[in-house]
């Protein structure tokens, strides 16, 4: 937590390296104060425009104030005598949610139009969390290098591939890092590579874990050049062609389409707000470059995260027998992470359960109100930000206010940083959440067990 300008300065002065203030600067109501402090501390890359489009603070719905502060802050960055790069992590924005990677590249062009074309700043991009397949990861890098003349900030680790214990996660680290090292050698873009500690899928890391990952990357960078000759780069180039062509079409369609709907696309605030309010699903459905089919748009380059989750859900559903009684579950998330909800929704629908969608980063009272309005038989919460216990407590309280007590299923990362610790590391709160009367679920099988416990699904359903 940075409490004042002196905290920003403490970071930039900690080591003779260029400090990068990546997250929670732009895109939030406090953007102007944050940017002033970051610039005064001497940083040269400040983010995170991607977060503007998706992040919501609890109990804060004034998207106009958020937009205003972000646009003013962008203007402040652009007005500096020495060049300061605006940073945008595409995966924090819509790249983690589009089903077509061409749309993610299109967002690069739209963000450039806003920051460089309309505000006069310079914008550098970061990508990587959701790009698991080496071919499309590499192709995205090649495509990005073609459409961008500014230095990139970093290629973020492919964190969604961390699904194992530490030893298994080292394989995922090697897999994406080798690709990234070869990519930045082939298409020098200024991006730093980012070795993510192998405890990523459990919690925030400690210092030793960060050093281990850096040591691993350093050694891999010595091996990597010898792999270059064994890759067929023409396949990467061909996919990059598709991404650039599709991305350009998407960006043009978005700008033309919004203009047709009365949005002033030369006004950064109006444009940003329209894009944020529309969200990735509608933008993609209306303006995506893929062919329109009965099942929606067919992506030019399918997003890996969705393919993986679709396969996981289908494999699980194929082992179950559908429920034959009417049942509605109200599903919502406590924060920006929505892939858990995506998977749980598919699994429930596959079981024949009706899902009422309370949304993303939804406040506890709104979640409960939605459950009541839609006549839900149970509530399912997906939570990742280390607020599981507090949030579950608040949902219980909101239900008590209405004299109801629906069963609560809860999954994701059930941890919290205790108030009486100075380590900053979160601890598991599964037991505490269970003591509140909630049903913690580590996976879909446990979800089925939980549904059985509340007698929503008879024992015979699972085959
Ligand atoms: C993808 C991701 C993101 C994406 C999210 C994209 C999106 N729009 O959804 C982005 C890049 C935006 C992101 C942002 C952040 N993230 Co993040 N993110 C992840 C990551 C890599 C994967 C989480 C995920 O979606 N998994 C996919 C799901 C399907 O898999 P799963 O978790 O195994 O799910 C299973 C079960 O949990 C269960 N399940 C899940 N939910 C539910 C619900 C119910 C009801 C049931 C029955 C079951 C169930 O179902 C699955 C099947 O088995 C994790 C690390 C990791 N590898 O797990 C970090 C992680 C969750 N993120 C983290 C953090 C800190 C953040 C940020 C705060 C970082 C930052 N500085 O900005 C921000 C969030 C800010 C905000 N406003 O909320 C931390 C949380 C720390 C903690 N609690 O200890 C993690 C653990 C990374 C880390 N080690 O630091 N993140």
CSV table of N, CA and C in Angstrom, one decimal, residues 64 82 259 265 396 424 449:
chain,number,residue,atom,x,y,z
A,64,UNK,N,-18.1,7.6,-14.3
A,64,UNK,CA,-17.8,8.8,-15.0
A,64,UNK,C,-16.6,9.5,-14.2
A,82,UNK,N,10.0,15.2,-20.3
A,82,UNK,CA,10.7,13.9,-20.6
A,82,UNK,C,9.6,12.9,-20.8
A,259,UNK,N,-19.3,5.3,-33.5
A,259,UNK,CA,-19.6,6.6,-34.1
A,259,UNK,C,-21.1,6.5,-34.6
A,265,UNK,N,-16.0,9.6,-31.1
A,265,UNK,CA,-14.8,8.7,-31.0
A,265,UNK,C,-13.6,9.6,-31.0
A,396,UNK,N,-23.7,-13.4,4.3
A,396,UNK,CA,-24.6,-13.9,5.4
A,396,UNK,C,-25.4,-12.8,6.0
A,424,UNK,N,2.5,-10.1,5.3
A,424,UNK,CA,1.8,-9.8,4.1
A,424,UNK,C,1.3,-11.0,3.3
A,449,UNK,N,-20.8,-32.4,-4.7
A,449,UNK,CA,-21.0,-32.9,-3.3
A,449,UNK,C,-21.8,-31.9,-2.5
